[in-house]
PDB file of C-alpha atoms in Angstrom:
ATOM      1  CA  GLN A 253       7.569  -2.343   5.607  1.00 64.00           C
ATOM      2  CA  LYS A 254       4.707  -1.064   7.815  1.00 67.00           C
ATOM      3  CA  ALA A 255       5.278  -3.858  10.486  1.00 70.00           C
ATOM      4  CA  SER A 256       8.916  -2.866  10.537  1.00 81.00           C
ATOM      5  CA  THR A 257       9.729   0.643   9.139  1.00 88.00           C
ATOM      6  CA  TRP A 258       6.574   2.265  10.352  1.00 92.00           C
ATOM      7  CA  VAL A 259       6.792   0.651  13.691  1.00 92.00           C
ATOM      8  CA  LEU A 260      10.235   2.118  14.005  1.00 91.00           C
ATOM      9  CA  GLN A 261       9.464   5.694  12.964  1.00 94.00           C
ATOM     10  CA  ALA A 262       6.410   5.060  15.516  1.00 95.00           C
ATOM     11  CA  ASP A 263       9.063   4.911  18.473  1.00 95.00           C
ATOM     12  CA  GLN A 264      10.230   8.498  17.686  1.00 96.00           C
ATOM     13  CA  MET A 265       6.771   9.758  17.859  1.00 97.00           C
ATOM     14  CA  VAL A 266       5.318  11.538  21.055  1.00 96.00           C
ATOM     15  CA  LYS A 267       2.609   8.893  22.306  1.00 96.00           C
ATOM     16  CA  PRO A 268       0.986   7.999  25.935  1.00 94.00           C
ATOM     17  CA  GLU A 269       3.654   5.959  28.035  1.00 93.00           C
ATOM     18  CA  TRP A 270       1.106   2.959  28.023  1.00 95.00           C
ATOM     19  CA  PHE A 271       1.224   2.869  24.185  1.00 95.00           C
ATOM     20  CA  GLN A 272       3.654   0.603  22.418  1.00 94.00           C
ATOM     21  CA  SER A 273       4.619   1.546  18.963  1.00 93.00           C
ATOM     22  CA  SER A 274       3.477  -1.957  17.295  1.00 93.00           C
ATOM     23  CA  MET A 275       0.119  -1.104  18.507  1.00 94.00           C
ATOM     24  CA  MET A 276      -0.380   0.705  15.367  1.00 93.00           C
ATOM     25  CA  GLN A 277      -0.752  -2.148  13.399  1.00 92.00           C
ATOM     26  CA  ALA A 278      -4.056  -3.150  14.810  1.00 93.00           C
ATOM     27  CA  LEU A 279      -5.530  -0.186  12.720  1.00 94.00           C
ATOM     28  CA  ASN A 280      -4.621  -1.976   9.677  1.00 93.00           C
ATOM     29  CA  PRO A 281      -7.103  -5.093  10.184  1.00 94.00           C
ATOM     30  CA  ALA A 282      -9.573  -2.566  11.688  1.00 96.00           C
ATOM     31  CA  LEU A 283      -9.802  -0.233   8.885  1.00 96.00           C
ATOM     32  CA  VAL A 284      -9.892  -3.474   6.401  1.00 94.00           C
ATOM     33  CA  MET A 285     -13.001  -4.396   8.402  1.00 95.00           C
ATOM     34  CA  ILE A 286     -14.638  -0.945   7.913  1.00 96.00           C
ATOM     35  CA  LEU A 287     -13.627   0.062   4.377  1.00 95.00           C
ATOM     36  CA  ILE A 288     -14.758  -3.058   2.528  1.00 93.00           C
ATOM     37  CA  PRO A 289     -18.448  -2.722   3.271  1.00 94.00           C
ATOM     38  CA  PHE A 290     -18.046   1.250   3.073  1.00 95.00           C
ATOM     39  CA  ASN A 291     -16.486   0.881  -0.484  1.00 94.00           C
ATOM     40  CA  ASN A 292     -19.082  -1.375  -1.712  1.00 92.00           C
ATOM     41  CA  LEU A 293     -21.916   0.307   0.037  1.00 95.00           C
ATOM     42  CA  VAL A 294     -20.761   4.014  -0.275  1.00 96.00           C
ATOM     43  CA  LEU A 295     -17.893   4.720  -2.154  1.00 94.00           C
ATOM     44  CA  TYR A 296     -18.420   2.749  -5.517  1.00 94.00           C
ATOM     45  CA  PRO A 297     -21.898   3.706  -5.747  1.00 96.00           C
ATOM     46  CA  LEU A 298     -21.337   7.649  -5.099  1.00 96.00           C
ATOM     47  CA  LEU A 299     -18.602   7.447  -7.802  1.00 95.00           C
ATOM     48  CA  GLU A 300     -20.888   5.537 -10.329  1.00 95.00           C
ATOM     49  CA  ARG A 301     -23.495   8.180  -9.568  1.00 95.00           C
ATOM     50  CA  SER A 302     -20.766  10.625 -10.480  1.00 95.00           C
ATOM     51  CA  GLY A 303     -20.171   9.279 -13.773  1.00 94.00           C
ATOM     52  CA  VAL A 304     -17.139   7.599 -12.933  1.00 92.00           C
ATOM     53  CA  LYS A 305     -17.111   3.807 -13.936  1.00 90.00           C
ATOM     54  CA  VAL A 306     -15.328   1.792 -11.245  1.00 90.00           C
ATOM     55  CA  THR A 307     -14.090  -1.071 -12.872  1.00 90.00           C
ATOM     56  CA  ALA A 308     -11.302  -3.801 -11.130  1.00 89.00           C
ATOM     57  CA  LEU A 309      -8.548  -2.706 -13.168  1.00 91.00           C
ATOM     58  CA  ARG A 310      -9.495   1.164 -12.139  1.00 92.00           C
ATOM     59  CA  ARG A 311      -9.915   0.086  -8.483  1.00 94.00           C
ATOM     60  CA  MET A 312      -6.256  -1.727  -8.255  1.00 94.00           C
ATOM     61  CA  GLY A 313      -4.483   1.125 -10.160  1.00 95.00           C
ATOM     62  CA  ALA A 314      -6.039   3.517  -7.811  1.00 95.00           C
ATOM     63  CA  GLY A 315      -5.110   1.311  -4.947  1.00 96.00           C
ATOM     64  CA  ILE A 316      -1.276   0.970  -6.011  1.00 95.00           C
ATOM     65  CA  ALA A 317      -1.329   4.954  -6.460  1.00 97.00           C
ATOM     66  CA  LEU A 318      -2.727   5.197  -2.811  1.00 97.00           C
ATOM     67  CA  ALA A 319       0.212   2.982  -1.333  1.00 95.00           C
ATOM     68  CA  GLY A 320       2.380   5.539  -3.215  1.00 96.00           C
ATOM     69  CA  ALA A 321       1.088   8.509  -1.455  1.00 97.00           C
ATOM     70  CA  ALA A 322       1.023   6.557   1.714  1.00 97.00           C
ATOM     71  CA  TRP A 323       4.680   5.984   1.558  1.00 96.00           C
ATOM     72  CA  ILE A 324       4.942  10.120   0.708  1.00 97.00           C
ATOM     73  CA  VAL A 325       3.204  10.861   3.924  1.00 98.00           C
ATOM     74  CA  ALA A 326       5.436   8.659   6.016  1.00 96.00           C
ATOM     75  CA  GLY A 327       8.401   9.814   4.242  1.00 96.00           C
ATOM     76  CA  VAL A 328       7.295  13.697   5.185  1.00 97.00           C
ATOM     77  CA  LEU A 329       6.735  12.334   8.852  1.00 97.00           C
ATOM     78  CA  GLN A 330      10.161  11.240   8.996  1.00 97.00           C
ATOM     79  CA  LEU A 331      11.475  14.274   7.463  1.00 97.00           C
ATOM     80  CA  TRP A 332       9.802  16.082  10.538  1.00 97.00           C
ATOM     81  CA  LEU A 333      11.201  13.749  12.829  1.00 97.00           C
ATOM     82  CA  ASP A 334      14.668  14.006  11.383  1.00 96.00           C
ATOM     83  CA  ALA A 335      14.375  17.779  11.761  1.00 96.00           C
ATOM     84  CA  GLY A 336      13.985  17.298  15.707  1.00 92.00           C
ATOM     85  CA  ASP A 337      10.015  18.402  15.483  1.00 95.00           C
ATOM     86  CA  ARG A 338       7.692  16.520  18.251  1.00 96.00           C
ATOM     87  CA  VAL A 339       5.323  14.651  16.075  1.00 97.00           C
ATOM     88  CA  SER A 340       2.246  13.132  17.509  1.00 97.00           C
ATOM     89  CA  ILE A 341       1.534   9.071  16.641  1.00 96.00           C
ATOM     90  CA  VAL A 342      -1.802  10.267  15.916  1.00 96.00           C
ATOM     91  CA  TRP A 343      -0.181  11.511  12.460  1.00 97.00           C
ATOM     92  CA  GLN A 344       0.730   8.079  11.671  1.00 96.00           C
ATOM     93  CA  MET A 345      -2.911   7.362  11.258  1.00 96.00           C
ATOM     94  CA  LEU A 346      -2.972   9.097   7.713  1.00 97.00           C
ATOM     95  CA  PRO A 347      -0.380   6.741   5.916  1.00 96.00           C
ATOM     96  CA  TYR A 348      -2.138   3.809   7.601  1.00 96.00           C
ATOM     97  CA  ALA A 349      -5.514   4.948   6.255  1.00 96.00           C
ATOM     98  CA  LEU A 350      -3.986   5.450   2.651  1.00 97.00           C
ATOM     99  CA  LEU A 351      -2.314   2.189   2.881  1.00 95.00           C
ATOM    100  CA  THR A 352      -5.147   0.050   4.078  1.00 96.00           C
ATOM    101  CA  LEU A 353      -7.276   1.702   1.605  1.00 96.00           C
ATOM    102  CA  GLY A 354      -4.873   0.930  -1.274  1.00 96.00           C
ATOM    103  CA  GLU A 355      -4.557  -2.759   0.149  1.00 93.00           C
ATOM    104  CA  VAL A 356      -8.247  -3.096   0.058  1.00 94.00           C
ATOM    105  CA  LEU A 357      -8.357  -1.760  -3.506  1.00 94.00           C
ATOM    106  CA  VAL A 358      -5.272  -3.889  -4.895  1.00 92.00           C
ATOM    107  CA  SER A 359      -5.967  -7.495  -2.658  1.00 88.00           C
ATOM    108  CA  ALA A 360      -9.545  -7.769  -2.738  1.00 85.00           C
ATOM    109  CA  THR A 361     -10.436  -6.745  -6.136  1.00 87.00           C
ATOM    110  CA  GLY A 362      -7.288  -8.383  -7.623  1.00 85.00           C
ATOM    111  CA  LEU A 363      -8.177 -11.748  -6.060  1.00 83.00           C
ATOM    112  CA  GLU A 364     -11.665 -11.510  -7.442  1.00 83.00           C
ATOM    113  CA  PHE A 365     -10.825 -10.214 -10.740  1.00 83.00           C
ATOM    114  CA  ALA A 366      -7.689 -12.932 -10.933  1.00 81.00           C
ATOM    115  CA  TYR A 367     -10.399 -15.586 -10.130  1.00 79.00           C
ATOM    116  CA  SER A 368     -13.176 -14.288 -12.641  1.00 81.00           C
ATOM    117  CA  GLN A 369     -10.785 -13.851 -15.488  1.00 80.00           C
ATOM    118  CA  ALA A 370      -9.140 -17.578 -15.099  1.00 79.00           C
ATOM    119  CA  PRO A 371     -11.089 -20.452 -17.081  1.00 80.00           C
ATOM    120  CA  LEU A 372     -11.998 -23.340 -14.514  1.00 80.00           C
ATOM    121  CA  SER A 373      -9.070 -25.211 -15.341  1.00 83.00           C
ATOM    122  CA  MET A 374      -6.899 -22.500 -14.329  1.00 84.00           C
ATOM    123  CA  LYS A 375      -8.179 -20.750 -11.393  1.00 80.00           C
ATOM    124  CA  GLY A 376      -5.870 -23.149  -8.744  1.00 84.00           C
ATOM    125  CA  THR A 377      -2.921 -22.101 -10.928  1.00 88.00           C
ATOM    126  CA  ILE A 378      -3.958 -18.345 -10.870  1.00 83.00           C
ATOM    127  CA  MET A 379      -4.558 -18.060  -7.249  1.00 81.00           C
ATOM    128  CA  SER A 380      -1.295 -20.042  -6.877  1.00 87.00           C
ATOM    129  CA  PHE A 381       0.666 -17.070  -9.102  1.00 87.00           C
ATOM    130  CA  TRP A 382      -1.026 -14.393  -6.810  1.00 83.00           C
ATOM    131  CA  SER A 383       0.484 -16.022  -3.487  1.00 85.00           C
ATOM    132  CA  LEU A 384       3.810 -16.340  -5.636  1.00 91.00           C
ATOM    133  CA  SER A 385       3.320 -12.757  -6.573  1.00 87.00           C
ATOM    134  CA  VAL A 386       2.997 -11.694  -2.895  1.00 85.00           C
ATOM    135  CA  THR A 387       6.146 -13.476  -2.070  1.00 90.00           C
ATOM    136  CA  VAL A 388       8.350 -11.800  -5.169  1.00 92.00           C
ATOM    137  CA  GLY A 389       7.064  -8.593  -3.636  1.00 86.00           C
ATOM    138  CA  ASN A 390       8.425  -9.563  -0.216  1.00 87.00           C
ATOM    139  CA  LEU A 391      11.916 -10.781  -1.532  1.00 91.00           C
ATOM    140  CA  TRP A 392      12.054  -7.437  -3.514  1.00 88.00           C
ATOM    141  CA  VAL A 393      11.480  -5.347  -0.414  1.00 85.00           C
ATOM    142  CA  LEU A 394      14.268  -7.694   1.545  1.00 86.00           C
ATOM    143  CA  LEU A 395      16.531  -6.714  -1.723  1.00 88.00           C
ATOM    144  CA  SER A 396      15.942  -2.994  -1.303  1.00 85.00           C
ATOM    145  CA  ASN A 397      16.399  -2.992   2.401  1.00 82.00           C
ATOM    146  CA  ILE A 398      19.918  -4.390   1.663  1.00 86.00           C
ATOM    147  CA  SER A 399      20.574  -2.272  -1.381  1.00 85.00           C
ATOM    148  CA  ILE A 400      20.289   0.726   0.636  1.00 82.00           C
ATOM    149  CA  LYS A 401      22.735  -0.460   3.027  1.00 83.00           C
ATOM    150  CA  SER A 402      25.908  -0.545   0.290  1.00 85.00           C
ATOM    151  CA  PRO A 403      28.525   2.058   0.315  1.00 88.00           C
ATOM    152  CA  GLY A 404      27.362   3.768  -2.900  1.00 87.00           C
ATOM    153  CA  ALA A 405      23.887   3.956  -1.796  1.00 86.00           C
ATOM    154  CA  LEU A 406      24.621   5.227   1.808  1.00 87.00           C
ATOM    155  CA  ALA A 407      27.029   7.963  -0.118  1.00 88.00           C
ATOM    156  CA  ALA A 408      24.198   8.933  -2.604  1.00 88.00           C
ATOM    157  CA  ILE A 409      21.639   9.308   0.595  1.00 88.00           C
ATOM    158  CA  GLN A 410      24.152  11.368   2.558  1.00 87.00           C
ATOM    159  CA  SER A 411      24.717  13.546  -0.365  1.00 89.00           C
ATOM    160  CA  THR A 412      20.891  14.461  -0.181  1.00 89.00           C
ATOM    161  CA  GLY A 413      21.269  15.734   3.692  1.00 88.00           C
ATOM    162  CA  TYR A 414      18.213  13.133   4.025  1.00 92.00           C
ATOM    163  CA  SER A 415      18.302  10.301   6.381  1.00 91.00           C
ATOM    164  CA  GLU A 416      18.045   6.583   5.081  1.00 90.00           C
ATOM    165  CA  THR A 417      14.829   5.909   6.518  1.00 90.00           C
ATOM    166  CA  ALA A 418      13.332   8.956   4.518  1.00 93.00           C
ATOM    167  CA  CYS A 419      14.942   8.102   1.427  1.00 92.00           C
ATOM    168  CA  LEU A 420      13.832   4.540   1.506  1.00 90.00           C
ATOM    169  CA  MET A 421      10.321   5.857   2.251  1.00 93.00           C
ATOM    170  CA  PHE A 422      10.351   8.050  -0.798  1.00 94.00           C
ATOM    171  CA  PHE A 423      12.049   5.331  -2.944  1.00 92.00           C
ATOM    172  CA  PHE A 424       8.891   2.993  -1.806  1.00 92.00           C
ATOM    173  CA  ALA A 425       6.749   5.889  -2.785  1.00 95.00           C
ATOM    174  CA  GLY A 426       8.264   6.676  -6.239  1.00 95.00           C
ATOM    175  CA  PHE A 427       8.320   2.929  -6.914  1.00 93.00           C
ATOM    176  CA  ALA A 428       4.427   2.490  -6.098  1.00 94.00           C
ATOM    177  CA  LEU A 429       3.476   5.518  -8.314  1.00 97.00           C
ATOM    178  CA  VAL A 430       5.419   4.311 -11.346  1.00 96.00           C
ATOM    179  CA  ALA A 431       3.917   0.868 -11.041  1.00 94.00           C
ATOM    180  CA  ALA A 432       0.520   2.399 -10.691  1.00 95.00           C
ATOM    181  CA  ALA A 433       1.182   4.491 -14.164  1.00 96.00           C
ATOM    182  CA  VAL A 434       2.620   1.399 -15.780  1.00 95.00           C
ATOM    183  CA  PHE A 435      -0.168  -0.863 -14.319  1.00 92.00           C
ATOM    184  CA  ALA A 436      -2.684   1.919 -15.887  1.00 92.00           C
ATOM    185  CA  TRP A 437      -1.267   2.194 -19.017  1.00 93.00           C
ATOM    186  CA  VAL A 438      -1.279  -1.895 -19.475  1.00 91.00           C
ATOM    187  CA  ALA A 439      -4.558  -2.367 -18.031  1.00 88.00           C
ATOM    188  CA  ARG A 440      -6.368   0.106 -20.967  1.00 85.00           C
ATOM    189  CA  ASN A 441      -5.892  -2.723 -23.320  1.00 82.00           C
ATOM    190  CA  CYS A 442      -6.707  -5.807 -21.058  1.00 78.00           C
ATOM    191  CA  PRO A 443      -9.095  -8.099 -22.706  1.00 73.00           C
ATOM    192  CA  MET A 444     -12.095  -8.607 -20.466  1.00 69.00           C
ATOM    193  CA  GLN A 445     -13.029 -12.409 -19.564  1.00 66.00           C
ATOM    194  CA  ASN A 446     -16.074 -13.235 -17.737  1.00 63.00           C
ATOM    195  CA  ASN A 447     -15.299 -16.558 -16.563  1.00 56.00           C
ATOM    196  CA  TYR A 448     -16.590 -16.140 -12.610  1.00 55.00           C
ATOM    197  CA  ARG A 449     -18.598 -19.227 -12.454  1.00 54.00           C
ATOM    198  CA  GLY A 450     -17.254 -21.462 -15.338  1.00 46.00           C
TER     199      GLY A 450
END
């Protein structure tokens, strides 16, 4: 969605004439390159010294929650825009930073976790299921975007007084936060394996 909905949101924001809305997308890979070493060298050791045990499952749960927080911030920005406020594109850096941190916590950690938990004979299969889960997620977003265009959904949105875009952003935020809570609940009883090299 950040490659479509957030670019359209950026079109409504105040920015220099030379700056294209899609240029904000470059922030994501730049932040990934900064956040991975920052997390490993600064954040995780700092949390460990503070007494917080940083496990793969906790990182993934936190990443999903951060994605929800990113959508809340994007939704608030949309509410400002819908109210006619002039909003600088600089504000969009905050949801990008939250989403990218969430992405790093989920994707990088999740791939390593899936690989380390799978026995040798299942490593390829687990990696294919990881890719399949991304595909299913993209299809779910597509269905969500189509569903919001239904007459019933549009009527419900109009009754709130908010724009379709803001409601969609808050829907994704709510879904991510519920998913983070469910993930954390399930992860509490997840038996850990050590098949990293085996």
